[in-house]
Tab-separated table of C-alpha atoms in Angstrom:
chain	number	residue	atom	x	y	z
A	1	MET	CA	200.810	-141.021	-99.827
A	2	THR	CA	202.882	-141.812	-97.017
A	3	VAL	CA	206.743	-141.047	-96.814
A	4	ARG	CA	208.647	-142.984	-94.145
A	5	SER	CA	211.122	-141.247	-92.361
A	6	PRO	CA	214.404	-142.950	-91.297
A	7	LEU	CA	214.229	-144.095	-87.813
A	8	PRO	CA	217.080	-145.406	-85.653
A	9	THR	CA	215.309	-148.146	-83.849
A	10	GLY	CA	218.123	-150.596	-83.683
A	11	THR	CA	216.209	-152.872	-85.995
A	12	SER	CA	216.738	-153.699	-89.662
A	13	LYS	CA	213.150	-152.990	-90.622
A	14	PRO	CA	210.413	-151.241	-88.581
A	15	PRO	CA	207.007	-153.083	-88.272
A	16	ASP	CA	204.434	-152.355	-90.821
A	17	ARG	CA	201.579	-153.156	-88.526
A	18	LEU	CA	200.659	-152.723	-84.938
A	19	ARG	CA	200.108	-156.458	-84.633
A	20	ASP	CA	203.757	-157.228	-85.763
A	21	ALA	CA	204.976	-155.345	-82.555
A	22	TRP	CA	202.415	-156.882	-80.336
A	23	VAL	CA	205.050	-158.360	-77.788
A	24	ALA	CA	206.565	-154.896	-77.284
A	25	LEU	CA	203.185	-153.066	-77.121
A	26	THR	CA	202.190	-155.575	-74.463
A	27	GLY	CA	205.197	-154.692	-72.317
A	28	LEU	CA	204.931	-150.932	-72.971
A	29	SER	CA	201.257	-150.973	-72.247
A	30	ALA	CA	201.757	-152.649	-68.856
A	31	VAL	CA	203.970	-149.734	-67.747
A	32	PHE	CA	201.140	-147.214	-68.358
A	33	LEU	CA	198.716	-149.561	-66.961
A	34	PHE	CA	200.801	-149.787	-63.755
A	35	GLU	CA	200.988	-145.849	-63.613
A	36	MET	CA	197.305	-145.277	-63.817
A	37	LEU	CA	195.967	-148.377	-61.824
A	38	ASP	CA	198.454	-147.774	-58.994
A	39	ASN	CA	197.090	-144.434	-57.962
A	40	SER	CA	193.314	-145.232	-58.383
A	41	VAL	CA	193.737	-148.473	-56.490
A	42	LEU	CA	195.653	-146.933	-53.612
A	43	ASN	CA	193.224	-143.927	-53.229
A	44	VAL	CA	190.573	-146.678	-52.323
A	45	ALA	CA	192.943	-148.072	-49.811
A	46	LEU	CA	193.988	-144.891	-47.850
A	47	PRO	CA	191.236	-145.279	-45.073
A	48	THR	CA	192.400	-148.940	-44.561
A	49	ILE	CA	196.017	-148.136	-44.446
A	50	GLY	CA	195.248	-145.209	-42.105
A	51	ARG	CA	193.583	-147.371	-39.614
A	52	ASP	CA	196.010	-150.402	-40.100
A	53	LEU	CA	199.281	-147.977	-39.413
A	54	ALA	CA	197.601	-145.524	-37.155
A	55	ALA	CA	198.284	-142.910	-39.725
A	56	SER	CA	197.106	-139.191	-39.447
A	57	THR	CA	195.607	-137.229	-42.280
A	58	SER	CA	198.800	-135.599	-43.110
A	59	ALA	CA	200.751	-138.794	-43.207
A	60	LEU	CA	198.144	-140.302	-45.594
A	61	GLN	CA	198.776	-137.430	-47.893
A	62	TRP	CA	202.608	-138.205	-48.216
A	63	VAL	CA	201.727	-141.782	-49.051
A	64	THR	CA	200.482	-140.542	-52.328
A	65	GLY	CA	202.407	-137.444	-52.196
A	66	ALA	CA	205.816	-138.985	-51.951
A	67	TYR	CA	205.183	-140.912	-55.237
A	68	SER	CA	203.940	-138.143	-57.042
A	69	VAL	CA	207.012	-135.668	-55.592
A	70	ALA	CA	209.606	-138.343	-56.985
A	71	PHE	CA	207.922	-139.022	-60.105
A	72	GLY	CA	207.295	-135.539	-61.274
A	73	GLY	CA	210.758	-134.407	-60.115
A	74	LEU	CA	212.940	-137.056	-61.578
A	75	MET	CA	211.489	-137.510	-64.908
A	76	LEU	CA	213.714	-135.136	-66.846
A	77	LEU	CA	216.870	-136.347	-65.326
A	78	PHE	CA	216.020	-139.998	-66.003
A	79	GLY	CA	214.955	-138.874	-69.546
A	80	ALA	CA	218.383	-137.477	-70.199
A	81	VAL	CA	219.991	-140.498	-68.506
A	82	ALA	CA	217.984	-142.599	-70.843
A	83	ASP	CA	218.942	-140.935	-74.072
A	84	ARG	CA	222.921	-141.714	-72.996
A	85	PHE	CA	222.991	-144.836	-71.606
A	86	GLY	CA	219.961	-146.620	-73.460
A	87	ARG	CA	216.258	-146.083	-73.361
A	88	ARG	CA	215.423	-149.999	-73.162
A	89	ARG	CA	218.161	-150.459	-70.475
A	90	VAL	CA	216.807	-147.671	-68.284
A	91	MET	CA	213.295	-149.008	-68.687
A	92	LEU	CA	214.315	-152.425	-67.594
A	93	VAL	CA	216.141	-151.097	-64.538
A	94	GLY	CA	213.164	-149.265	-63.577
A	95	LEU	CA	211.008	-152.042	-63.850
A	96	VAL	CA	213.266	-154.191	-61.459
A	97	LEU	CA	213.265	-151.420	-59.146
A	98	LEU	CA	209.549	-151.427	-59.309
A	99	ALA	CA	208.975	-155.024	-58.504
A	100	VAL	CA	211.294	-154.736	-55.687
A	101	ALA	CA	209.754	-151.744	-54.189
A	102	SER	CA	206.369	-153.416	-54.425
A	103	ALA	CA	207.587	-156.455	-52.717
A	104	LEU	CA	209.035	-154.519	-49.986
A	105	THR	CA	205.513	-153.697	-48.821
A	106	LEU	CA	205.188	-156.959	-47.536
A	107	VAL	CA	207.450	-156.008	-44.577
A	108	VAL	CA	206.124	-152.413	-44.088
A	109	ASP	CA	204.902	-151.868	-40.284
A	110	SER	CA	204.645	-148.096	-40.321
A	111	VAL	CA	203.496	-145.202	-42.319
A	112	GLY	CA	207.085	-143.888	-42.523
A	113	GLY	CA	208.129	-147.216	-44.034
A	114	LEU	CA	205.216	-146.973	-46.692
A	115	VAL	CA	206.100	-143.520	-47.712
A	116	ALA	CA	209.749	-144.694	-48.406
A	117	VAL	CA	208.290	-147.556	-50.655
A	118	ARG	CA	206.091	-145.173	-52.399
A	119	ALA	CA	208.999	-142.763	-52.851
A	120	LEU	CA	211.022	-145.733	-54.581
A	121	MET	CA	208.049	-146.425	-56.719
A	122	GLY	CA	207.917	-142.899	-57.748
A	123	VAL	CA	211.641	-143.166	-58.832
A	124	ALA	CA	210.841	-146.357	-60.724
A	125	ALA	CA	207.906	-144.537	-62.382
A	126	ALA	CA	210.214	-141.867	-63.447
A	127	MET	CA	212.335	-144.270	-64.988
A	128	THR	CA	209.575	-146.167	-66.891
A	129	THR	CA	206.559	-144.158	-67.730
A	130	PRO	CA	208.270	-141.602	-70.044
A	131	GLY	CA	210.115	-144.290	-71.669
A	132	SER	CA	206.881	-146.141	-72.640
A	133	MET	CA	206.093	-143.160	-74.915
A	134	ALA	CA	209.624	-142.918	-76.303
A	135	LEU	CA	210.074	-146.542	-77.146
A	136	ALA	CA	206.673	-146.611	-78.823
A	137	PHE	CA	207.530	-143.776	-80.997
A	138	ARG	CA	210.869	-145.325	-81.916
A	139	LEU	CA	209.127	-148.724	-82.830
A	140	PHE	CA	207.691	-147.214	-86.028
A	141	ASP	CA	208.662	-145.014	-88.844
A	142	THR	CA	205.440	-143.153	-89.745
A	143	ASP	CA	203.319	-140.856	-87.958
A	144	GLY	CA	200.075	-143.059	-88.284
A	145	LEU	CA	201.362	-145.912	-86.824
A	146	ARG	CA	203.099	-144.067	-83.965
A	147	VAL	CA	199.641	-142.205	-83.132
A	148	ARG	CA	197.850	-145.589	-83.131
A	149	ALA	CA	200.781	-147.171	-80.928
A	150	LEU	CA	200.392	-144.160	-78.339
A	151	THR	CA	196.497	-144.700	-78.471
A	152	VAL	CA	196.774	-148.416	-77.602
A	153	ILE	CA	199.240	-147.622	-74.570
A	154	SER	CA	197.173	-144.878	-73.128
A	155	THR	CA	194.131	-147.115	-73.443
A	156	ALA	CA	195.578	-149.865	-71.297
A	157	GLY	CA	196.167	-146.882	-68.772
A	158	LEU	CA	192.813	-145.457	-68.926
A	159	VAL	CA	191.338	-149.055	-68.308
A	160	GLY	CA	193.285	-149.070	-65.103
A	161	LEU	CA	192.116	-145.794	-63.979
A	162	ALA	CA	188.584	-146.666	-64.644
A	163	VAL	CA	188.339	-150.113	-63.183
A	164	GLY	CA	191.060	-149.235	-60.247
A	165	PRO	CA	188.515	-148.240	-57.638
A	166	THR	CA	186.240	-151.037	-58.150
A	167	VAL	CA	188.981	-153.655	-58.139
A	168	GLY	CA	190.231	-152.067	-55.106
A	169	GLY	CA	187.221	-152.218	-53.324
A	170	PHE	CA	186.549	-156.075	-54.163
A	171	VAL	CA	190.296	-156.780	-53.142
A	172	LEU	CA	189.916	-154.956	-49.799
A	173	ALA	CA	186.874	-157.062	-49.091
A	174	VAL	CA	188.773	-160.167	-48.987
A	175	ALA	CA	192.450	-159.337	-48.567
A	176	PRO	CA	194.766	-156.947	-46.815
A	177	TRP	CA	195.747	-153.705	-48.546
A	178	GLN	CA	199.410	-154.806	-49.018
A	179	VAL	CA	198.032	-156.967	-51.915
A	180	LEU	CA	197.154	-153.999	-53.960
A	181	VAL	CA	200.670	-152.536	-53.864
A	182	VAL	CA	202.299	-155.871	-54.194
A	183	ALA	CA	200.228	-156.450	-57.333
A	184	ASN	CA	202.525	-153.995	-59.396
A	185	ALA	CA	205.153	-156.702	-59.106
A	186	PRO	CA	203.731	-158.947	-61.782
A	187	ILE	CA	202.607	-156.153	-63.800
A	188	ALA	CA	206.400	-155.142	-63.755
A	189	ALA	CA	207.266	-158.657	-64.673
A	190	VAL	CA	205.051	-158.624	-67.836
A	191	ALA	CA	206.307	-155.399	-68.985
A	192	PHE	CA	210.074	-156.413	-68.359
A	193	LEU	CA	209.392	-159.480	-70.507
A	194	GLY	CA	207.673	-157.620	-73.212
A	195	ILE	CA	210.198	-154.937	-73.578
A	196	ARG	CA	213.100	-157.359	-73.047
A	197	ALA	CA	211.875	-159.764	-76.150
A	198	GLY	CA	209.983	-157.071	-78.281
A	199	VAL	CA	212.331	-154.006	-78.287
A	200	ALA	CA	215.713	-154.073	-79.599
A	201	ALA	CA	218.569	-152.417	-77.614
A	202	ASP	CA	219.682	-148.873	-78.576
A	203	ARG	CA	222.548	-148.910	-80.976
A	204	PRO	CA	225.661	-146.952	-79.747
A	205	GLU	CA	225.453	-144.370	-82.473
A	206	ASP	CA	221.812	-143.477	-81.398
A	207	LEU	CA	222.794	-142.352	-77.992
A	208	ARG	CA	224.263	-139.032	-76.689
A	209	ARG	CA	227.935	-138.838	-75.744
A	210	ASP	CA	227.916	-135.451	-73.637
A	211	PRO	CA	227.485	-135.526	-70.039
A	212	VAL	CA	224.465	-135.271	-67.959
A	213	ASP	CA	223.794	-131.691	-66.646
A	214	LEU	CA	223.519	-132.658	-62.910
A	215	ALA	CA	223.134	-128.893	-61.823
A	216	GLY	CA	220.285	-128.475	-64.144
A	217	ALA	CA	218.717	-131.652	-63.140
A	218	LEU	CA	218.796	-130.495	-59.596
A	219	LEU	CA	217.350	-127.205	-60.137
A	220	GLY	CA	214.839	-128.708	-62.362
A	221	ALA	CA	213.605	-131.292	-59.799
A	222	VAL	CA	213.435	-128.548	-57.091
A	223	ALA	CA	211.238	-126.475	-59.443
A	224	VAL	CA	208.773	-129.268	-60.457
A	225	VAL	CA	208.658	-130.455	-56.704
A	226	GLY	CA	207.893	-126.897	-55.654
A	227	VAL	CA	205.141	-126.639	-58.082
A	228	LEU	CA	203.499	-129.870	-57.148
A	229	VAL	CA	203.996	-129.275	-53.227
A	230	THR	CA	203.655	-125.464	-52.776
A	231	PRO	CA	199.935	-125.396	-53.281
A	232	THR	CA	199.392	-127.933	-50.581
A	233	VAL	CA	201.509	-126.058	-48.203
A	234	LEU	CA	199.946	-122.816	-49.101
A	235	VAL	CA	196.523	-124.135	-48.155
A	236	ALA	CA	197.783	-125.801	-44.973
A	237	GLY	CA	199.677	-122.982	-43.859
A	238	SER	CA	197.097	-120.261	-44.700
A	239	GLY	CA	199.746	-118.182	-46.262
A	240	GLY	CA	202.400	-118.500	-43.423
A	241	ALA	CA	206.057	-117.942	-43.692
A	242	ALA	CA	206.715	-121.628	-44.526
A	243	ALA	CA	204.110	-121.307	-47.516
A	244	TRP	CA	205.537	-118.056	-48.795
A	245	GLY	CA	208.930	-119.569	-48.327
A	246	ALA	CA	208.167	-122.744	-50.531
A	247	LEU	CA	206.700	-120.314	-53.071
A	248	ALA	CA	209.889	-118.328	-53.114
A	249	VAL	CA	211.925	-121.482	-53.403
A	250	THR	CA	209.947	-122.719	-56.099
A	251	VAL	CA	210.080	-119.354	-58.143
A	252	GLY	CA	213.837	-119.045	-57.418
A	253	ALA	CA	214.646	-122.630	-58.576
A	254	GLY	CA	212.481	-122.150	-61.592
A	255	VAL	CA	214.385	-119.015	-62.812
A	256	ALA	CA	218.026	-120.432	-61.803
A	257	PHE	CA	216.910	-123.602	-64.019
A	258	VAL	CA	216.203	-121.323	-67.102
A	259	LEU	CA	219.298	-119.272	-66.593
A	260	ARG	CA	221.461	-122.602	-66.185
A	261	GLU	CA	219.980	-124.217	-69.299
A	262	ARG	CA	220.806	-121.126	-71.408
A	263	ALA	CA	224.429	-120.972	-70.127
A	264	ALA	CA	225.116	-124.747	-69.896
A	265	ARG	CA	227.409	-126.209	-72.586
A	266	HIS	CA	225.546	-129.412	-72.424
A	267	PRO	CA	222.147	-128.484	-70.961
A	268	LEU	CA	219.636	-131.142	-69.649
A	269	LEU	CA	217.071	-129.291	-71.698
A	270	ASP	CA	218.014	-127.396	-74.675
A	271	LEU	CA	215.576	-124.468	-74.603
A	272	HIS	CA	216.068	-123.732	-78.387
A	273	LEU	CA	214.793	-127.245	-79.185
A	274	VAL	CA	211.858	-126.655	-76.958
A	275	ALA	CA	210.969	-123.516	-78.950
A	276	ARG	CA	210.650	-125.576	-82.097
A	277	PRO	CA	207.300	-125.280	-83.500
A	278	LEU	CA	206.236	-128.868	-83.239
A	279	VAL	CA	207.629	-129.064	-79.874
A	280	ALA	CA	206.215	-126.042	-78.406
A	281	SER	CA	202.841	-126.328	-79.857
A	282	GLY	CA	202.702	-130.059	-78.555
A	283	LEU	CA	203.678	-129.248	-75.042
A	284	ALA	CA	201.129	-126.238	-75.098
A	285	TYR	CA	198.153	-128.563	-76.262
A	286	LYS	CA	199.216	-131.247	-73.787
A	287	ALA	CA	199.308	-128.469	-70.914
A	288	ALA	CA	196.026	-127.251	-71.984
A	289	ALA	CA	194.383	-130.692	-71.780
A	290	GLY	CA	195.942	-131.509	-68.529
A	291	LEU	CA	194.998	-128.336	-66.846
A	292	SER	CA	191.311	-128.814	-68.170
A	293	MET	CA	191.013	-132.292	-67.300
A	294	ALA	CA	192.018	-131.870	-63.510
A	295	GLY	CA	190.032	-128.753	-63.140
A	296	LEU	CA	186.969	-130.172	-64.585
A	297	SER	CA	187.266	-133.410	-62.634
A	298	THR	CA	187.705	-131.457	-59.438
A	299	MET	CA	184.746	-128.936	-60.063
A	300	VAL	CA	182.191	-131.381	-61.461
A	301	THR	CA	182.850	-133.675	-58.414
A	302	LEU	CA	182.381	-130.620	-55.955
A	303	GLN	CA	179.340	-129.448	-57.787
A	304	LEU	CA	177.445	-132.694	-57.856
A	305	GLN	CA	177.998	-133.451	-54.119
A	306	LEU	CA	178.230	-129.907	-52.576
A	307	VAL	CA	175.778	-127.834	-54.759
A	308	TRP	CA	173.252	-130.445	-55.759
A	309	GLY	CA	173.623	-132.759	-52.744
A	310	TRP	CA	174.191	-135.964	-54.833
A	311	SER	CA	175.543	-138.980	-52.869
A	312	PRO	CA	179.211	-139.781	-53.463
A	313	VAL	CA	177.913	-143.073	-55.373
A	314	LEU	CA	175.553	-140.966	-57.338
A	315	ALA	CA	178.307	-138.334	-58.251
A	316	ALA	CA	180.630	-141.561	-59.378
A	317	VAL	CA	177.767	-142.577	-61.647
A	318	GLY	CA	177.527	-138.765	-62.867
A	319	THR	CA	181.061	-138.742	-63.926
A	320	LEU	CA	180.694	-142.310	-65.624
A	321	PRO	CA	180.295	-140.744	-69.090
A	322	GLN	CA	183.790	-138.998	-69.033
A	323	VAL	CA	185.424	-142.481	-68.270
A	324	LEU	CA	183.302	-144.418	-70.961
A	325	VAL	CA	184.480	-141.894	-73.895
A	326	LEU	CA	187.981	-142.016	-72.763
A	327	LEU	CA	187.764	-145.802	-72.824
A	328	LEU	CA	185.544	-146.206	-76.078
A	329	SER	CA	186.938	-143.319	-78.220
A	330	GLY	CA	190.456	-144.760	-78.503
A	331	ARG	CA	189.360	-146.655	-81.846
A	332	PHE	CA	188.401	-143.541	-83.484
A	333	VAL	CA	191.479	-141.578	-82.712
A	334	GLY	CA	193.412	-143.043	-85.526
A	335	PRO	CA	190.776	-142.522	-88.318
A	336	PHE	CA	190.319	-138.911	-87.168
A	337	VAL	CA	193.927	-138.294	-87.370
A	338	ARG	CA	194.296	-139.670	-90.753
A	339	ARG	CA	191.295	-137.691	-91.881
A	340	ALA	CA	192.096	-134.308	-90.413
A	341	GLY	CA	195.870	-134.524	-90.436
A	342	LEU	CA	198.173	-134.238	-87.257
A	343	GLY	CA	198.326	-130.436	-87.334
A	344	ARG	CA	194.363	-129.906	-87.375
A	345	ALA	CA	193.625	-132.926	-85.063
A	346	ALA	CA	195.955	-131.415	-82.516
A	347	TRP	CA	194.481	-127.858	-82.299
A	348	THR	CA	190.962	-128.942	-82.833
A	349	SER	CA	190.980	-131.511	-79.877
A	350	ALA	CA	192.581	-129.075	-77.724
A	351	ALA	CA	190.045	-126.559	-78.603
A	352	ALA	CA	187.288	-129.091	-77.906
A	353	VAL	CA	188.683	-129.493	-74.267
A	354	VAL	CA	188.483	-125.752	-73.905
A	355	LEU	CA	184.912	-125.631	-75.351
A	356	GLY	CA	183.979	-128.274	-72.772
A	357	LEU	CA	185.272	-126.154	-69.908
A	358	ALA	CA	183.613	-123.139	-71.233
A	359	VAL	CA	180.414	-125.056	-71.333
A	360	PHE	CA	180.558	-125.953	-67.540
A	361	ALA	CA	181.596	-122.347	-66.753
A	362	VAL	CA	178.749	-120.684	-68.533
A	363	ALA	CA	175.909	-123.373	-67.975
A	364	GLY	CA	177.087	-126.005	-65.624
A	365	ARG	CA	175.145	-124.615	-62.895
A	366	PHE	CA	171.907	-125.074	-64.647
A	367	GLY	CA	171.496	-128.728	-65.018
A	368	TYR	CA	173.254	-132.031	-65.331
A	369	PRO	CA	172.741	-132.058	-69.243
A	370	SER	CA	175.326	-129.145	-69.383
A	371	VAL	CA	177.799	-131.156	-67.173
A	372	LEU	CA	177.390	-133.942	-69.554
A	373	VAL	CA	178.381	-132.119	-72.482
A	374	ALA	CA	181.319	-130.516	-70.647
A	375	LEU	CA	182.335	-134.062	-69.603
A	376	VAL	CA	182.309	-135.610	-73.148
A	377	LEU	CA	183.844	-132.812	-74.962
A	378	VAL	CA	186.760	-132.565	-72.452
A	379	ALA	CA	187.124	-136.532	-72.574
A	380	ALA	CA	186.917	-136.616	-76.458
A	381	GLY	CA	189.700	-133.930	-76.790
A	382	MET	CA	191.854	-135.358	-74.147
A	383	ARG	CA	191.893	-138.508	-75.967
A	384	VAL	CA	193.176	-137.408	-78.964
A	385	VAL	CA	195.481	-134.721	-77.537
A	386	GLY	CA	197.113	-137.501	-75.418
A	387	ALA	CA	198.382	-139.256	-78.480
A	388	VAL	CA	198.901	-136.545	-81.096
A	389	ALA	CA	200.594	-134.087	-78.920
A	390	GLY	CA	203.080	-136.647	-77.506
A	391	ASN	CA	204.003	-137.819	-81.194
A	392	ASN	CA	204.473	-134.131	-82.250
A	393	VAL	CA	206.750	-133.410	-79.381
A	394	LEU	CA	209.040	-136.502	-80.299
A	395	ALA	CA	208.848	-135.887	-83.989
A	396	GLY	CA	209.921	-132.383	-83.461
A	397	LEU	CA	213.249	-133.308	-81.413
A	398	PRO	CA	216.354	-134.888	-82.575
A	399	ALA	CA	216.441	-138.794	-82.547
A	400	ASP	CA	218.808	-138.766	-79.513
A	401	ARG	CA	216.633	-136.769	-77.488
A	402	THR	CA	213.208	-138.799	-77.562
A	403	SER	CA	213.278	-139.948	-73.939
A	404	VAL	CA	213.987	-136.584	-72.627
A	405	GLY	CA	211.086	-135.246	-74.814
A	406	ALA	CA	208.586	-138.013	-73.557
A	407	ALA	CA	209.750	-136.991	-70.164
A	408	LEU	CA	208.938	-133.396	-70.828
A	409	VAL	CA	205.478	-134.139	-72.356
A	410	ASP	CA	204.682	-135.965	-69.015
A	411	THR	CA	206.157	-133.226	-66.865
A	412	ALA	CA	204.288	-130.725	-68.742
A	413	GLY	CA	200.880	-132.759	-68.128
A	414	GLU	CA	201.962	-133.303	-64.198
A	415	LEU	CA	202.527	-129.382	-63.940
A	416	ALA	CA	199.314	-128.351	-65.665
A	417	THR	CA	197.352	-130.878	-63.565
A	418	ALA	CA	198.738	-129.243	-60.547
A	419	VAL	CA	197.837	-125.733	-61.746
A	420	GLY	CA	194.443	-126.823	-62.693
A	421	VAL	CA	193.620	-128.091	-59.039
A	422	THR	CA	195.279	-125.037	-57.294
A	423	VAL	CA	193.337	-122.579	-59.392
A	424	THR	CA	190.221	-124.316	-58.473
A	425	GLY	CA	191.312	-124.452	-54.821
A	426	ALA	CA	192.353	-120.815	-54.755
A	427	VAL	CA	188.983	-119.454	-56.110
A	428	LEU	CA	187.084	-121.424	-53.719
A	429	ALA	CA	189.077	-120.379	-50.813
A	430	ALA	CA	188.706	-116.727	-51.924
A	431	LEU	CA	184.841	-116.704	-52.532
A	432	VAL	CA	183.603	-119.321	-50.061
A	433	SER	CA	184.067	-118.712	-46.350
A	434	GLY	CA	184.692	-121.497	-44.107
A	435	SER	CA	185.440	-125.089	-45.013
A	436	ILE	CA	183.560	-126.234	-48.081
A	437	THR	CA	183.147	-129.523	-46.912
A	438	ALA	CA	181.267	-128.353	-43.750
A	439	THR	CA	177.857	-130.091	-43.134
A	440	VAL	CA	175.798	-127.183	-44.031
A	441	THR	CA	172.501	-127.416	-45.999
A	442	SER	CA	171.892	-123.699	-46.638
A	443	PRO	CA	170.715	-122.754	-49.913
A	444	ASP	CA	172.700	-119.718	-49.850
A	445	ARG	CA	175.839	-121.495	-49.179
A	446	SER	CA	175.147	-123.964	-51.950
A	447	ALA	CA	174.749	-121.152	-54.195
A	448	SER	CA	177.849	-119.545	-53.091
A	449	ILE	CA	179.855	-122.567	-53.995
A	450	GLY	CA	178.144	-122.852	-57.211
A	451	THR	CA	179.196	-119.406	-58.194
A	452	ALA	CA	182.754	-119.744	-56.975
A	453	LEU	CA	182.953	-122.959	-59.068
A	454	ALA	CA	181.726	-121.001	-62.112
A	455	VAL	CA	184.457	-118.375	-61.653
A	456	ALA	CA	186.897	-121.132	-61.177
A	457	ALA	CA	185.858	-122.772	-64.365
A	458	GLY	CA	185.896	-119.414	-66.124
A	459	ALA	CA	189.628	-118.804	-64.849
A	460	VAL	CA	190.897	-122.323	-65.946
A	461	THR	CA	189.135	-121.883	-69.291
A	462	VAL	CA	190.987	-118.635	-69.907
A	463	LEU	CA	194.218	-120.205	-69.108
A	464	ALA	CA	193.552	-123.151	-71.346
A	465	ALA	CA	192.463	-121.195	-74.053
A	466	VAL	CA	195.759	-119.073	-73.812
A	467	LEU	CA	197.697	-122.413	-74.102
A	468	VAL	CA	195.925	-123.468	-77.064
A	469	GLY	CA	196.252	-120.106	-78.859
A	470	VAL	CA	200.263	-120.292	-78.025
A	471	GLY	CA	200.222	-123.832	-79.445
A	472	LEU	CA	198.272	-122.808	-82.469
A	473	ALA	CA	200.820	-119.866	-83.113
A	474	ARG	CA	203.752	-122.149	-82.720
A	475	ALA	CA	202.423	-124.639	-85.176
A	476	ARG	CA	201.474	-121.953	-87.820
A	477	ALA	CA	205.140	-120.756	-87.307
A	478	GLY	CA	206.254	-124.265	-88.422
A	479	THR	CA	204.230	-124.450	-91.783
A	480	ALA	CA	206.434	-121.943	-93.659
A	481	VAL	CA	208.387	-123.818	-96.283
A	482	PRO	CA	211.979	-122.367	-96.817
A	483	VAL	CA	213.514	-121.455	-100.151
A	484	PRO	CA	215.501	-124.453	-101.378
A	485	GLY	CA	219.055	-124.246	-100.389
A	486	THR	CA	218.332	-122.004	-97.503
A	487	PRO	CA	219.946	-123.237	-94.202
A	488	SER	CA	217.537	-123.953	-91.347
A	489	THR	CA	217.957	-125.213	-87.835
A	490	ASP	CA	214.260	-126.079	-87.147
A	491	GLN	CA	214.097	-129.507	-88.505
A	492	PRO	CA	214.477	-132.701	-86.170
A	493	VAL	CA	217.165	-134.973	-86.861
A	494	ALA	CA	214.817	-137.984	-86.563
A	495	ALA	CA	213.211	-137.077	-89.831
A	496	THR	CA	215.201	-135.982	-92.590
A	497	THR	CA	212.628	-136.690	-95.261
A	498	THR	CA	209.265	-135.033	-95.859
A	499	LYS	CA	206.848	-135.543	-93.069
A	500	THR	CA	203.527	-137.725	-93.901
A	501	THR	CA	201.010	-135.883	-95.859
A	502	THR	CA	198.585	-135.922	-93.018
A	503	THR	CA	200.391	-133.562	-90.975
A	504	THR	CA	200.127	-129.924	-91.308
A	505	MET	CA	203.110	-128.849	-88.939
A	506	GLN	CA	205.940	-129.607	-91.433
A	507	GLU	CA	209.524	-128.060	-90.440
A	508	PRO	CA	212.446	-127.171	-92.639
A	509	SER	CA	215.271	-129.465	-92.985
A	510	ASP	CA	218.593	-128.711	-91.684
A	511	VAL	CA	220.423	-131.923	-92.803
């Protein structure tokens, strides 16, 4: 039995099937396609861009870094803005900005100009990518349809991630690199038309009226940007004054952000809401998956090439099973969630991700079969977590905070990815002398790198396991049913009736 929860979508009747909302889903999928395709395509073009614009290695890092910094630092701010001025409206403005910024690439003649364009595209991504999750959630009024919709959208992004390098290589063979960036403009147009035609505008009563916490937004942006940038500064500066200064600023901004949000009358991020069982558990599972995926991808690539001596092409083939699982398992997510329930699906898929990491840490050095098992487990778990954790976070928040909730999910993933890469790099730097990319065929050096990767995998596994444990504990804290008539403040406004019987993370009602 499925009990629908009332959802203020701005339409008189939410769709009963995915196909009834195909126009909207096409537009929302195009947004996520841009996000994943853009990064994978541009990485292939970096050597060509460097030659064409006479860019240094550090300058090329900022071509991709400017986008990531703007995207990660501004997601929470634009999530809050969307909850106040309209989610659909902010999405459409962001898509226009994306198309304009992409077209500006045609007049770029310096690496500085390209960095500026990439920063603008990061701003556009911060306005659009979290909104794709928020609007998909609001299109439907049952958990089953929401999970399936989020699965469809994520599949489009994974297709872009998988085919991006191949498409980029073919395009560079016949056209200038600018084409790869300008191609985002037609994708933005498709997204604009799909969302404009398929998603109703927010009703005034569904929007928040309190002012945006600009001070909190600034502190949050500094903290997030610090987490993303400080690891690179630490490695490049070898622990110099600039590196430790960046670390101090990051920690200080993080502490100041928490203090500000606890004291602000209208906080950017209500920490009491974040502590709700559905929200906290969903964020913990999402962070565990992002941490594991980033760490494993980095470690497997290094092991195949630096420890076993595989060529880059053969290493790419070696990681192909992960891509195939991500692409082909989408059709099984919905049936699995229906059979297992949202709560069990969330923690078992997150546990599969941790198990995959553990397999790599313990047995990854002893042959490719163990690496294959690790890749499959992490990819399969990640596929389910990506849809279920996001749905749970949004279901656990009030209806007027879905955009900032989606931004919070994406921010958790971005930060966890940065932590996964940082931990791996820090362990390698500590245990392997010299540059790990040095052309040395010594068996002892290969063994040293292999040992360091095993230690790094163990460290990432422990961190991911702790996050899954936190998620499971918070989820269980939300299963208690209060005595009728007892007031509670733990139920999201967006769902004032009983949750679907497939979820094991029900929360009491406060309305």
